[in-house]
Amino acid sequence: MLEVDVPVLGLRGVTDVHIDLLRVAEPHPAYLQSSPEYFMKRLLAAGSGSIYCLGKAFRAGELGKRHSPEFTMLEWYRVGWDEHRLMDEVFDLLTDVGLAKEQAKCSAYSYRHIFEEKTGIDPLVCEILSLQRLASEVANRDFSGEHRSVCLDLIFSLLVEPTLPGGVVFVHDYPACQAALAEIKVDADGVAIARRFEIFCDGIELGNGYYELTDARELRERFSADNTQRQKMGKELVDADEKLLAAMAAGLPSCAGVALGVDRLLMNILGAQHIREVLSFTDDFANYICGK
Amino acid sequence: MATYSTNEFRSGLKIMLDGDPCAILENEFVKPGKGQAFNRVRMRNLKTGRVWERTFKSGESLEGADVMDKDMQYLYNDGEYWHFMEPDTFEQHQADKATVGDTALWLREQDNCVVTLYNGVPLAIAAANHVELTITETDPGLKGDTAQGGTKPATLSTGAVVKVPLFLNEGEVVRVDTRTGEYLSRAKD
């Protein structure tokens, strides 16, 4: 597999509703990239074959025990693979770096299964009201009127994630409303699901992968749906990346891709409780926290 | 009053929630990689003392609470209200029984204490961590018993009852930790 080096500064950025980009102001307005995804997909479309990239990524406003606005990401794409084969490779990598040494067991659940097991609610087909009710209970606040996806995120993060079994856990087949850039398929029950997976280790999210969407028209629609949603939320709109769309129209090969948070990987290997412990020059980090 | 966004929430910040002033104790950022970010916030309701845990969507904001702690001198109790004075401006404030609560057991006239003002009105009173109070009632002291650990109840001038060593007598002044209600030592005069 070929290592690639792509820019961290780009004219366009992701439209993801829940990712806030760090913007670089005049004289050359640009975005610090929230992941190398768009550039890597342009390389894939140009015929690079399977590639990986280890580099910095940036996200505005993400600051906490497990978040830093600047972090290190390992992202790779396997041409001709599907998401399940890639999950196996992720597990091999985690074992190789010593992450899964004691509990070298690996479990995999569909989102629907694990969510329903913990909450008694089927996240894919239930009424929005039952999700809003449970979300309000979990948050101790009124979440009625909230979006399906927001309720799912809240319940999953606060109720499901902390009770995941130890060791490496893959959660796959996400609700279609959380597809991001994954292919959507219709499952055996006729329900639309996203071919997306998340990796957790000891209950902490380590990464996210897709069987990649390759249809440029569908991608354009998702970009525009994101921006409609951004407008409703009063967030800045992000122009669609025409170069990515053109690359995908020319032909992105069938592939699966995944991104791992390297800082969290280190935290897990070292048993660190705070991301600060694995970052250098954290006095700057402390200043962010103080808002200076 | 200013409003504060969840990313400005830090321990000690006073905000309004459900009509009550609260102090933030802990603010945890929770975010699925591709999903909505949340702030899981623990706070103390300053009126009831209860700890609340609430989860907000990141970026939501709450109104600040006009709450401040001021050093004041306790003046007297008129039977219904406890009266306090700001030492620099001589401005006086009165607080009722619900506000003063058990702190009344540690308030000696002329002593300094901390009054928490909410919209300019006392919300809570905190006595100094250590106060010196006179024993007004206790069983007679046992001479010579200064080393062994036995204790007996003693009523102090403010009405507080604390456990003191057996050798102490009525009229003596003792030093007490108001946070635990424990006897510390005989006051050195």
CSV table of C-alpha atoms in Angstrom, one decimal:
chain,number,residue,atom,x,y,z
A,1,MET,CA,0.0,0.0,0.0
A,2,LEU,CA,1.3,3.4,-0.9
A,3,GLU,CA,1.7,6.2,1.6
A,4,VAL,CA,0.4,9.6,0.4
A,5,ASP,CA,0.9,13.1,1.6
A,6,VAL,CA,-2.0,15.4,1.0
A,7,PRO,CA,-2.5,19.1,1.9
A,8,VAL,CA,-3.9,20.1,5.3
A,9,LEU,CA,-4.9,23.4,3.9
A,10,GLY,CA,-7.6,23.3,1.2
A,11,LEU,CA,-10.0,25.7,-0.6
A,12,ARG,CA,-12.9,23.4,0.2
A,13,GLY,CA,-13.9,21.3,3.2
A,14,VAL,CA,-16.4,18.8,4.3
A,15,THR,CA,-20.1,19.8,4.5
A,16,ASP,CA,-20.8,17.4,7.4
A,17,VAL,CA,-23.4,19.1,9.6
A,18,HIS,CA,-21.6,18.2,12.8
A,19,ILE,CA,-18.0,19.0,11.8
A,20,ASP,CA,-17.0,22.6,12.2
A,21,LEU,CA,-14.1,23.6,10.1
A,22,LEU,CA,-11.2,25.7,11.2
A,23,ARG,CA,-11.0,28.5,8.7
A,24,VAL,CA,-7.9,30.4,7.8
A,25,ALA,CA,-8.7,34.0,7.1
A,26,GLU,CA,-7.2,36.6,4.6
A,27,PRO,CA,-5.2,36.9,2.5
A,28,HIS,CA,-5.8,33.3,1.3
A,29,PRO,CA,-9.0,32.1,2.7
A,30,ALA,CA,-9.0,28.3,3.1
A,31,TYR,CA,-9.9,25.5,5.5
A,32,LEU,CA,-7.7,23.4,7.6
A,33,GLN,CA,-8.8,19.9,6.6
A,34,SER,CA,-10.9,17.9,9.0
A,35,SER,CA,-9.6,14.7,7.4
A,36,PRO,CA,-7.6,13.8,4.2
A,37,GLU,CA,-10.7,12.2,2.8
A,38,TYR,CA,-11.4,14.5,-0.2
A,39,PHE,CA,-7.8,14.6,-1.4
A,40,MET,CA,-7.4,10.9,-1.0
A,41,LYS,CA,-10.6,10.1,-3.0
A,42,ARG,CA,-9.3,12.3,-5.8
A,43,LEU,CA,-6.1,10.2,-5.8
A,44,LEU,CA,-8.2,7.0,-5.8
A,45,ALA,CA,-10.2,8.2,-8.8
A,46,ALA,CA,-6.9,9.0,-10.5
A,47,GLY,CA,-5.9,5.4,-10.2
A,48,SER,CA,-3.6,5.4,-7.1
A,49,GLY,CA,-4.8,2.0,-5.9
A,50,SER,CA,-4.9,1.4,-2.2
A,51,ILE,CA,-3.4,4.3,-0.2
A,52,TYR,CA,-2.9,5.5,3.4
A,53,CYS,CA,-2.1,8.8,5.0
A,54,LEU,CA,-0.9,9.6,8.5
A,55,GLY,CA,-1.2,13.2,9.3
A,56,LYS,CA,-2.8,16.1,11.2
A,57,ALA,CA,-6.5,16.9,11.1
A,58,PHE,CA,-8.4,19.9,12.5
A,59,ARG,CA,-11.9,20.4,13.9
A,60,ALA,CA,-13.1,23.6,15.5
A,61,GLY,CA,-14.7,23.5,18.9
A,62,GLU,CA,-13.7,20.0,19.8
A,63,LEU,CA,-12.0,20.2,23.1
A,64,GLY,CA,-12.2,17.8,26.0
A,65,LYS,CA,-10.8,14.7,27.6
A,66,ARG,CA,-10.8,12.9,24.3
A,67,HIS,CA,-10.8,15.8,21.9
A,68,SER,CA,-8.3,18.3,20.7
A,69,PRO,CA,-8.9,20.7,17.8
A,70,GLU,CA,-5.6,19.4,16.2
A,71,PHE,CA,-5.2,15.7,16.2
A,72,THR,CA,-3.5,12.9,14.3
A,73,MET,CA,-5.4,10.7,12.0
A,74,LEU,CA,-4.5,7.5,10.1
A,75,GLU,CA,-6.8,7.1,7.1
A,76,TRP,CA,-6.6,4.4,4.5
A,77,TYR,CA,-8.5,3.0,1.5
A,78,ARG,CA,-8.6,-0.5,0.1
A,79,VAL,CA,-9.6,-0.7,-3.5
A,80,GLY,CA,-11.9,-3.6,-4.2
A,81,TRP,CA,-12.6,-4.4,-0.6
A,82,ASP,CA,-15.9,-4.1,1.3
A,83,GLU,CA,-16.4,-2.8,4.8
A,84,HIS,CA,-16.3,-6.2,6.5
A,85,ARG,CA,-12.9,-7.2,5.0
A,86,LEU,CA,-11.6,-3.8,6.1
A,87,MET,CA,-12.9,-4.3,9.7
A,88,ASP,CA,-10.9,-7.5,9.8
A,89,GLU,CA,-7.8,-5.5,8.8
A,90,VAL,CA,-8.5,-2.8,11.4
A,91,PHE,CA,-8.6,-5.5,14.1
A,92,ASP,CA,-5.3,-7.0,12.9
A,93,LEU,CA,-3.7,-3.5,13.0
A,94,LEU,CA,-5.0,-2.9,16.5
A,95,THR,CA,-3.6,-6.3,17.6
A,96,ASP,CA,-0.3,-5.5,16.0
A,97,VAL,CA,0.1,-2.2,17.8
A,98,GLY,CA,-0.6,-3.9,21.1
A,99,LEU,CA,-4.0,-2.4,21.7
A,100,ALA,CA,-6.0,-5.6,21.9
A,101,LYS,CA,-3.4,-7.7,23.5
A,102,GLU,CA,-5.3,-8.8,26.6
A,103,GLN,CA,-8.7,-9.1,25.2
A,104,ALA,CA,-7.7,-10.2,21.7
A,105,LYS,CA,-11.3,-10.8,21.2
A,106,CYS,CA,-13.4,-8.8,18.9
A,107,SER,CA,-17.1,-8.4,18.7
A,108,ALA,CA,-19.3,-6.9,16.0
A,109,TYR,CA,-22.9,-5.8,16.2
A,110,SER,CA,-25.2,-4.0,13.9
A,111,TYR,CA,-26.2,-0.6,15.2
A,112,ARG,CA,-29.8,-1.7,15.2
A,113,HIS,CA,-29.1,-4.8,17.3
A,114,ILE,CA,-26.9,-3.1,20.0
A,115,PHE,CA,-29.2,0.0,20.2
A,116,GLU,CA,-32.3,-2.1,20.6
A,117,GLU,CA,-30.6,-4.4,23.2
A,118,LYS,CA,-29.6,-1.5,25.4
A,119,THR,CA,-32.8,0.6,25.0
A,120,GLY,CA,-35.6,-1.6,23.9
A,121,ILE,CA,-36.2,0.7,21.0
A,122,ASP,CA,-35.6,-0.2,17.3
A,123,PRO,CA,-33.6,2.8,16.1
A,124,LEU,CA,-34.4,2.3,12.4
A,125,VAL,CA,-38.2,2.0,12.4
A,126,CYS,CA,-39.4,3.4,15.7
A,127,GLU,CA,-41.5,6.6,16.0
A,128,ILE,CA,-39.5,9.7,16.4
A,129,LEU,CA,-41.6,10.4,19.6
A,130,SER,CA,-40.2,7.4,21.5
A,131,LEU,CA,-36.6,8.6,20.6
A,132,GLN,CA,-37.3,12.1,21.8
A,133,ARG,CA,-38.8,10.8,25.0
A,134,LEU,CA,-35.8,8.6,25.8
A,135,ALA,CA,-33.4,11.4,24.8
A,136,SER,CA,-35.2,13.8,27.2
A,137,GLU,CA,-34.8,11.2,29.9
A,138,VAL,CA,-31.1,10.7,29.2
A,139,ALA,CA,-30.3,14.4,29.0
A,140,ASN,CA,-32.6,15.4,31.9
A,141,ARG,CA,-33.9,18.1,29.6
A,142,ASP,CA,-36.6,18.6,27.0
A,143,PHE,CA,-35.5,17.0,23.7
A,144,SER,CA,-38.9,16.9,22.1
A,145,GLY,CA,-38.9,18.5,18.7
A,146,GLU,CA,-35.3,17.3,18.2
A,147,HIS,CA,-34.1,15.6,15.0
A,148,ARG,CA,-34.0,11.8,14.8
A,149,SER,CA,-30.3,11.9,14.2
A,150,VAL,CA,-29.6,14.1,17.2
A,151,CYS,CA,-31.7,11.9,19.5
A,152,LEU,CA,-29.8,8.8,18.2
A,153,ASP,CA,-26.4,10.5,18.8
A,154,LEU,CA,-27.4,11.4,22.3
A,155,ILE,CA,-28.8,8.0,23.3
A,156,PHE,CA,-26.0,6.2,21.6
A,157,SER,CA,-23.2,8.3,23.2
A,158,LEU,CA,-24.6,8.4,26.7
A,159,LEU,CA,-26.5,5.1,27.1
A,160,VAL,CA,-25.1,2.6,24.6
A,161,GLU,CA,-21.4,3.5,24.3
A,162,PRO,CA,-20.6,3.2,28.0
A,163,THR,CA,-22.1,-0.3,28.2
A,164,LEU,CA,-20.3,-1.7,25.2
A,165,PRO,CA,-18.3,-4.9,26.0
A,166,GLY,CA,-14.6,-4.5,26.7
A,167,GLY,CA,-12.0,-5.1,23.9
A,168,VAL,CA,-12.5,-4.1,20.3
A,169,VAL,CA,-16.1,-3.7,19.2
A,170,PHE,CA,-17.2,-2.9,15.7
A,171,VAL,CA,-20.7,-1.4,15.3
A,172,HIS,CA,-21.8,-1.6,11.7
A,173,ASP,CA,-24.9,-0.9,9.5
A,174,TYR,CA,-25.8,2.6,10.7
A,175,PRO,CA,-29.1,4.4,10.2
A,176,ALA,CA,-29.4,5.8,6.7
A,177,CYS,CA,-29.7,9.3,8.2
A,178,GLN,CA,-26.2,8.9,9.5
A,179,ALA,CA,-24.6,7.7,6.3
A,180,ALA,CA,-22.2,10.6,5.8
A,181,LEU,CA,-20.2,9.4,2.7
A,182,ALA,CA,-21.1,5.7,3.0
A,183,GLU,CA,-23.1,3.7,0.5
A,184,ILE,CA,-26.7,3.1,1.5
A,185,LYS,CA,-28.2,-0.3,1.0
A,186,VAL,CA,-31.6,-1.9,1.7
A,187,ASP,CA,-31.3,-4.8,4.2
A,188,ALA,CA,-33.2,-8.1,4.2
A,189,ASP,CA,-36.1,-6.4,6.1
A,190,GLY,CA,-36.4,-3.7,3.4
A,191,VAL,CA,-34.9,-1.0,5.7
A,192,ALA,CA,-32.4,1.4,4.3
A,193,ILE,CA,-29.1,1.3,6.2
A,194,ALA,CA,-25.7,2.9,5.7
A,195,ARG,CA,-22.7,0.7,5.1
A,196,ARG,CA,-20.7,2.5,7.7
A,197,PHE,CA,-18.9,1.2,10.8
A,198,GLU,CA,-17.4,2.6,14.0
A,199,ILE,CA,-14.6,1.1,16.0
A,200,PHE,CA,-14.7,1.2,19.8
A,201,CYS,CA,-12.1,0.0,22.2
A,202,ASP,CA,-13.1,-0.3,25.9
A,203,GLY,CA,-16.1,1.8,25.1
A,204,ILE,CA,-14.2,4.6,23.5
A,205,GLU,CA,-14.6,5.5,19.8
A,206,LEU,CA,-11.4,5.0,17.9
A,207,GLY,CA,-12.5,5.4,14.3
A,208,ASN,CA,-15.0,5.3,11.5
A,209,GLY,CA,-15.2,3.5,8.2
A,210,TYR,CA,-17.3,3.2,5.1
A,211,TYR,CA,-18.0,1.1,2.1
A,212,GLU,CA,-17.6,4.2,0.0
A,213,LEU,CA,-20.3,6.0,-1.9
A,214,THR,CA,-19.1,6.2,-5.5
A,215,ASP,CA,-22.1,7.9,-7.2
A,216,ALA,CA,-21.3,11.6,-7.9
A,217,ARG,CA,-24.9,12.6,-8.3
A,218,GLU,CA,-25.8,11.1,-4.9
A,219,LEU,CA,-22.8,12.9,-3.4
A,220,ARG,CA,-24.0,16.2,-4.8
A,221,GLU,CA,-27.4,15.6,-3.2
A,222,ARG,CA,-25.8,14.8,0.2
A,223,PHE,CA,-23.7,18.0,0.0
A,224,SER,CA,-26.8,20.0,-0.7
A,225,ALA,CA,-28.9,18.3,2.0
A,226,ASP,CA,-26.0,19.1,4.5
A,227,ASN,CA,-26.1,22.7,3.5
A,228,THR,CA,-29.9,22.9,3.9
A,229,GLN,CA,-29.5,21.5,7.3
A,230,ARG,CA,-26.6,23.9,8.1
A,231,GLN,CA,-28.7,26.8,7.1
A,232,LYS,CA,-31.5,25.7,9.4
A,233,MET,CA,-29.0,25.4,12.3
A,234,GLY,CA,-27.6,28.9,11.5
A,235,LYS,CA,-24.2,27.4,10.6
A,236,GLU,CA,-21.9,28.6,7.9
A,237,LEU,CA,-22.5,27.0,4.5
A,238,VAL,CA,-19.6,25.1,2.9
A,239,ASP,CA,-19.4,25.1,-0.9
A,240,ALA,CA,-19.4,21.7,-2.5
A,241,ASP,CA,-16.0,20.5,-3.6
A,242,GLU,CA,-16.4,20.5,-7.3
A,243,LYS,CA,-13.0,18.8,-7.8
A,244,LEU,CA,-14.1,15.9,-5.7
A,245,LEU,CA,-17.4,15.7,-7.5
A,246,ALA,CA,-15.6,15.7,-10.9
A,247,ALA,CA,-13.2,13.0,-9.7
A,248,MET,CA,-16.1,10.9,-8.6
A,249,ALA,CA,-18.0,11.4,-11.8
A,250,ALA,CA,-14.9,10.3,-13.7
A,251,GLY,CA,-14.9,7.1,-11.6
A,252,LEU,CA,-14.1,6.4,-8.0
A,253,PRO,CA,-13.2,2.6,-7.8
A,254,SER,CA,-15.3,0.4,-5.5
A,255,CYS,CA,-13.4,0.7,-2.2
A,256,ALA,CA,-13.7,0.7,1.6
A,257,GLY,CA,-12.0,3.4,3.7
A,258,VAL,CA,-11.4,4.0,7.4
A,259,ALA,CA,-10.0,6.7,9.6
A,260,LEU,CA,-8.4,6.0,13.1
A,261,GLY,CA,-7.7,8.6,15.8
A,262,VAL,CA,-4.1,8.0,16.5
A,263,ASP,CA,-4.1,10.0,19.8
A,264,ARG,CA,-6.9,7.9,21.1
A,265,LEU,CA,-5.1,4.8,20.0
A,266,LEU,CA,-2.1,6.0,22.1
A,267,MET,CA,-4.3,6.9,25.0
A,268,ASN,CA,-5.7,3.4,25.0
A,269,ILE,CA,-2.3,1.7,24.7
A,270,LEU,CA,-0.8,3.8,27.5
A,271,GLY,CA,-3.9,3.8,29.7
A,272,ALA,CA,-4.1,7.7,29.5
A,273,GLN,CA,-7.2,9.3,30.9
A,274,HIS,CA,-6.8,12.6,29.1
A,275,ILE,CA,-5.7,13.3,25.5
A,276,ARG,CA,-3.3,15.9,27.0
A,277,GLU,CA,-1.2,13.0,28.2
A,278,VAL,CA,-0.4,12.0,24.6
A,279,LEU,CA,0.1,15.4,23.1
A,280,SER,CA,3.2,17.5,23.2
A,281,PHE,CA,3.3,21.2,24.1
A,282,THR,CA,0.1,21.0,26.0
A,283,ASP,CA,0.5,24.4,27.6
A,284,ASP,CA,-1.2,25.7,24.4
A,285,PHE,CA,-3.9,23.2,24.9
A,286,ALA,CA,-4.5,24.4,28.5
A,287,ASN,CA,-4.7,28.0,27.1
A,288,TYR,CA,-7.5,26.9,24.7
A,289,ILE,CA,-9.4,25.6,27.6
A,290,CYS,CA,-9.0,28.9,29.4
A,291,GLY,CA,-10.2,30.7,26.3
A,292,LYS,CA,-7.0,32.8,26.1
B,1,MET,CA,-26.8,39.7,32.3
B,2,ALA,CA,-24.5,38.0,29.8
B,3,THR,CA,-25.2,34.6,28.3
B,4,TYR,CA,-22.7,31.9,28.2
B,5,SER,CA,-22.2,29.2,25.5
B,6,THR,CA,-21.5,25.6,26.6
B,7,ASN,CA,-17.9,26.0,25.5
B,8,GLU,CA,-17.5,28.8,28.1
B,9,PHE,CA,-18.9,26.6,30.9
B,10,ARG,CA,-16.2,26.0,33.4
B,11,SER,CA,-16.2,25.1,37.0
B,12,GLY,CA,-17.4,27.9,39.2
B,13,LEU,CA,-19.4,29.7,36.5
B,14,LYS,CA,-22.9,30.8,37.8
B,15,ILE,CA,-25.8,30.4,35.4
B,16,MET,CA,-29.6,30.3,35.4
B,17,LEU,CA,-31.4,27.1,34.8
B,18,ASP,CA,-35.1,26.5,35.2
B,19,GLY,CA,-35.3,29.8,37.0
B,20,ASP,CA,-32.8,28.9,39.7
B,21,PRO,CA,-29.2,30.1,40.0
B,22,CYS,CA,-26.7,27.2,39.6
B,23,ALA,CA,-22.9,26.9,39.9
B,24,ILE,CA,-21.2,24.7,37.2
B,25,LEU,CA,-19.2,21.9,38.8
B,26,GLU,CA,-18.1,19.9,35.8
B,27,ASN,CA,-18.5,20.1,32.0
B,28,GLU,CA,-17.7,17.1,29.9
B,29,PHE,CA,-17.5,17.3,26.1
B,30,VAL,CA,-19.1,14.3,24.4
B,31,LYS,CA,-19.0,13.9,20.6
B,32,PRO,CA,-19.4,11.0,18.3
B,33,GLY,CA,-16.9,11.5,15.4
B,34,LYS,CA,-19.6,12.1,12.8
B,35,GLY,CA,-22.4,13.2,15.1
B,36,GLN,CA,-23.9,16.0,17.2
B,37,ALA,CA,-21.6,17.3,20.0
B,38,PHE,CA,-23.0,17.4,23.5
B,39,ASN,CA,-21.9,18.9,26.9
B,40,ARG,CA,-22.7,16.8,29.9
B,41,VAL,CA,-22.9,19.3,32.7
B,42,ARG,CA,-23.0,18.8,36.5
B,43,MET,CA,-24.1,21.8,38.5
B,44,ARG,CA,-25.2,22.7,41.9
B,45,ASN,CA,-28.5,24.4,42.4
B,46,LEU,CA,-27.5,27.3,44.7
B,47,LYS,CA,-31.0,27.6,46.1
B,48,THR,CA,-31.5,23.9,47.1
B,49,GLY,CA,-27.9,22.7,47.2
B,50,ARG,CA,-28.9,19.8,45.0
B,51,VAL,CA,-26.6,18.6,42.2
B,52,TRP,CA,-28.2,18.5,38.8
B,53,GLU,CA,-26.8,16.7,35.7
B,54,ARG,CA,-28.1,18.0,32.4
B,55,THR,CA,-26.9,17.4,28.8
B,56,PHE,CA,-26.9,20.2,26.3
B,57,LYS,CA,-26.2,20.4,22.6
B,58,SER,CA,-22.8,22.0,22.2
B,59,GLY,CA,-23.3,25.7,21.4
B,60,GLU,CA,-26.5,26.1,23.4
B,61,SER,CA,-26.3,29.0,25.8
B,62,LEU,CA,-27.6,29.9,29.2
B,63,GLU,CA,-28.1,33.2,30.9
B,64,GLY,CA,-25.5,34.1,33.6
B,65,ALA,CA,-26.8,34.4,37.2
B,66,ASP,CA,-26.2,37.5,39.2
B,67,VAL,CA,-24.5,35.7,42.0
B,68,MET,CA,-21.5,36.9,44.0
B,69,ASP,CA,-19.8,36.0,47.3
B,70,LYS,CA,-19.1,38.9,49.7
B,71,ASP,CA,-17.2,39.0,52.9
B,72,MET,CA,-19.5,40.5,55.6
B,73,GLN,CA,-19.8,40.9,59.3
B,74,TYR,CA,-22.6,39.2,61.1
B,75,LEU,CA,-24.3,41.8,63.3
B,76,TYR,CA,-27.3,40.3,65.2
B,77,ASN,CA,-30.5,38.2,65.0
B,78,ASP,CA,-33.7,40.1,65.7
B,79,GLY,CA,-35.7,36.9,66.3
B,80,GLU,CA,-36.8,36.6,62.7
B,81,TYR,CA,-33.9,37.9,60.5
B,82,TRP,CA,-30.1,37.6,60.7
B,83,HIS,CA,-28.4,40.9,59.9
B,84,PHE,CA,-25.1,41.3,58.0
B,85,MET,CA,-23.0,44.3,57.1
B,86,GLU,CA,-20.6,44.9,54.2
B,87,PRO,CA,-17.4,46.2,56.0
B,88,ASP,CA,-16.4,48.7,53.3
B,89,THR,CA,-19.8,50.3,52.5
B,90,PHE,CA,-21.6,49.6,55.8
B,91,GLU,CA,-24.5,48.4,53.7
B,92,GLN,CA,-26.7,46.0,55.6
B,93,HIS,CA,-28.5,42.9,54.4
B,94,GLN,CA,-31.0,40.6,56.2
B,95,ALA,CA,-31.5,36.9,55.7
B,96,ASP,CA,-34.3,34.7,56.9
B,97,LYS,CA,-34.1,31.3,58.5
B,98,ALA,CA,-34.4,29.4,55.3
B,99,THR,CA,-31.4,31.2,53.9
B,100,VAL,CA,-29.2,31.0,57.0
B,101,GLY,CA,-30.1,27.4,57.7
B,102,ASP,CA,-27.7,25.4,59.9
B,103,THR,CA,-25.0,28.1,59.5
B,104,ALA,CA,-26.9,29.9,62.3
B,105,LEU,CA,-25.2,27.4,64.7
B,106,TRP,CA,-21.8,28.9,63.9
B,107,LEU,CA,-22.6,32.6,63.7
B,108,ARG,CA,-21.2,34.8,66.6
B,109,GLU,CA,-21.9,38.5,66.6
B,110,GLN,CA,-19.1,40.6,65.0
B,111,ASP,CA,-17.6,37.5,63.3
B,112,ASN,CA,-16.8,37.6,59.6
B,113,CYS,CA,-18.6,35.3,57.2
B,114,VAL,CA,-19.3,34.9,53.5
B,115,VAL,CA,-22.7,36.0,52.2
B,116,THR,CA,-23.8,34.8,48.7
B,117,LEU,CA,-25.9,37.5,47.1
B,118,TYR,CA,-28.3,36.6,44.3
B,119,ASN,CA,-29.8,39.7,42.6
B,120,GLY,CA,-28.5,41.6,45.6
B,121,VAL,CA,-30.3,39.5,48.1
B,122,PRO,CA,-28.7,36.9,50.4
B,123,LEU,CA,-29.0,33.4,49.0
B,124,ALA,CA,-26.7,31.5,51.3
B,125,ILE,CA,-24.4,32.2,54.3
B,126,ALA,CA,-21.1,30.4,55.0
B,127,ALA,CA,-19.4,30.8,58.3
B,128,ALA,CA,-15.6,31.0,58.5
B,129,ASN,CA,-14.1,27.5,58.3
B,130,HIS,CA,-12.9,27.8,61.9
B,131,VAL,CA,-14.7,29.7,64.7
B,132,GLU,CA,-14.1,30.2,68.4
B,133,LEU,CA,-17.1,29.8,70.6
B,134,THR,CA,-17.7,29.6,74.4
B,135,ILE,CA,-19.0,26.5,76.1
B,136,THR,CA,-22.3,27.4,77.9
B,137,GLU,CA,-23.3,23.9,79.1
B,138,THR,CA,-21.4,20.7,79.6
B,139,ASP,CA,-20.8,18.1,82.3
B,140,PRO,CA,-18.1,19.1,84.8
B,141,GLY,CA,-14.5,18.5,83.6
B,142,LEU,CA,-12.5,15.5,84.7
B,143,LYS,CA,-9.2,16.8,86.0
B,144,GLY,CA,-6.1,15.2,84.7
B,145,ASP,CA,-7.8,13.5,81.8
B,146,THR,CA,-5.9,15.3,79.1
B,147,ALA,CA,-4.5,12.5,77.1
B,148,GLN,CA,-7.1,9.8,76.7
B,149,GLY,CA,-9.6,10.0,73.9
B,150,GLY,CA,-13.0,10.2,75.8
B,151,THR,CA,-15.5,12.9,74.7
B,152,LYS,CA,-18.7,14.4,76.0
B,153,PRO,CA,-21.3,16.8,74.4
B,154,ALA,CA,-21.0,20.5,75.0
B,155,THR,CA,-23.4,23.2,74.1
B,156,LEU,CA,-21.8,26.4,72.7
B,157,SER,CA,-23.0,30.0,72.9
B,158,THR,CA,-24.6,29.8,69.5
B,159,GLY,CA,-26.6,26.7,70.4
B,160,ALA,CA,-24.4,24.3,68.5
B,161,VAL,CA,-23.6,21.0,70.3
B,162,VAL,CA,-20.2,19.5,69.7
B,163,LYS,CA,-18.2,16.6,71.1
B,164,VAL,CA,-15.3,17.9,73.3
B,165,PRO,CA,-12.7,16.2,75.4
B,166,LEU,CA,-13.7,15.4,79.0
B,167,PHE,CA,-11.3,17.9,80.7
B,168,LEU,CA,-13.1,21.0,79.3
B,169,ASN,CA,-15.5,23.1,81.5
B,170,GLU,CA,-18.3,25.6,81.0
B,171,GLY,CA,-16.9,29.1,80.1
B,172,GLU,CA,-14.0,27.8,78.2
B,173,VAL,CA,-13.5,28.9,74.5
B,174,VAL,CA,-13.1,26.2,71.9
B,175,ARG,CA,-12.1,26.2,68.3
B,176,VAL,CA,-14.5,24.3,65.9
B,177,ASP,CA,-14.4,23.4,62.2
B,178,THR,CA,-17.8,24.6,60.9
B,179,ARG,CA,-17.6,22.3,57.9
B,180,THR,CA,-17.5,19.1,59.9
B,181,GLY,CA,-18.9,20.4,63.2
B,182,GLU,CA,-15.8,18.9,64.9
B,183,TYR,CA,-13.9,20.3,67.9
B,184,LEU,CA,-10.3,21.2,67.0
B,185,SER,CA,-8.6,22.6,70.1
B,186,ARG,CA,-8.9,24.9,73.1
B,187,ALA,CA,-8.8,28.5,71.9
B,188,LYS,CA,-5.5,30.2,72.7
B,189,ASP,CA,-6.2,33.6,74.2
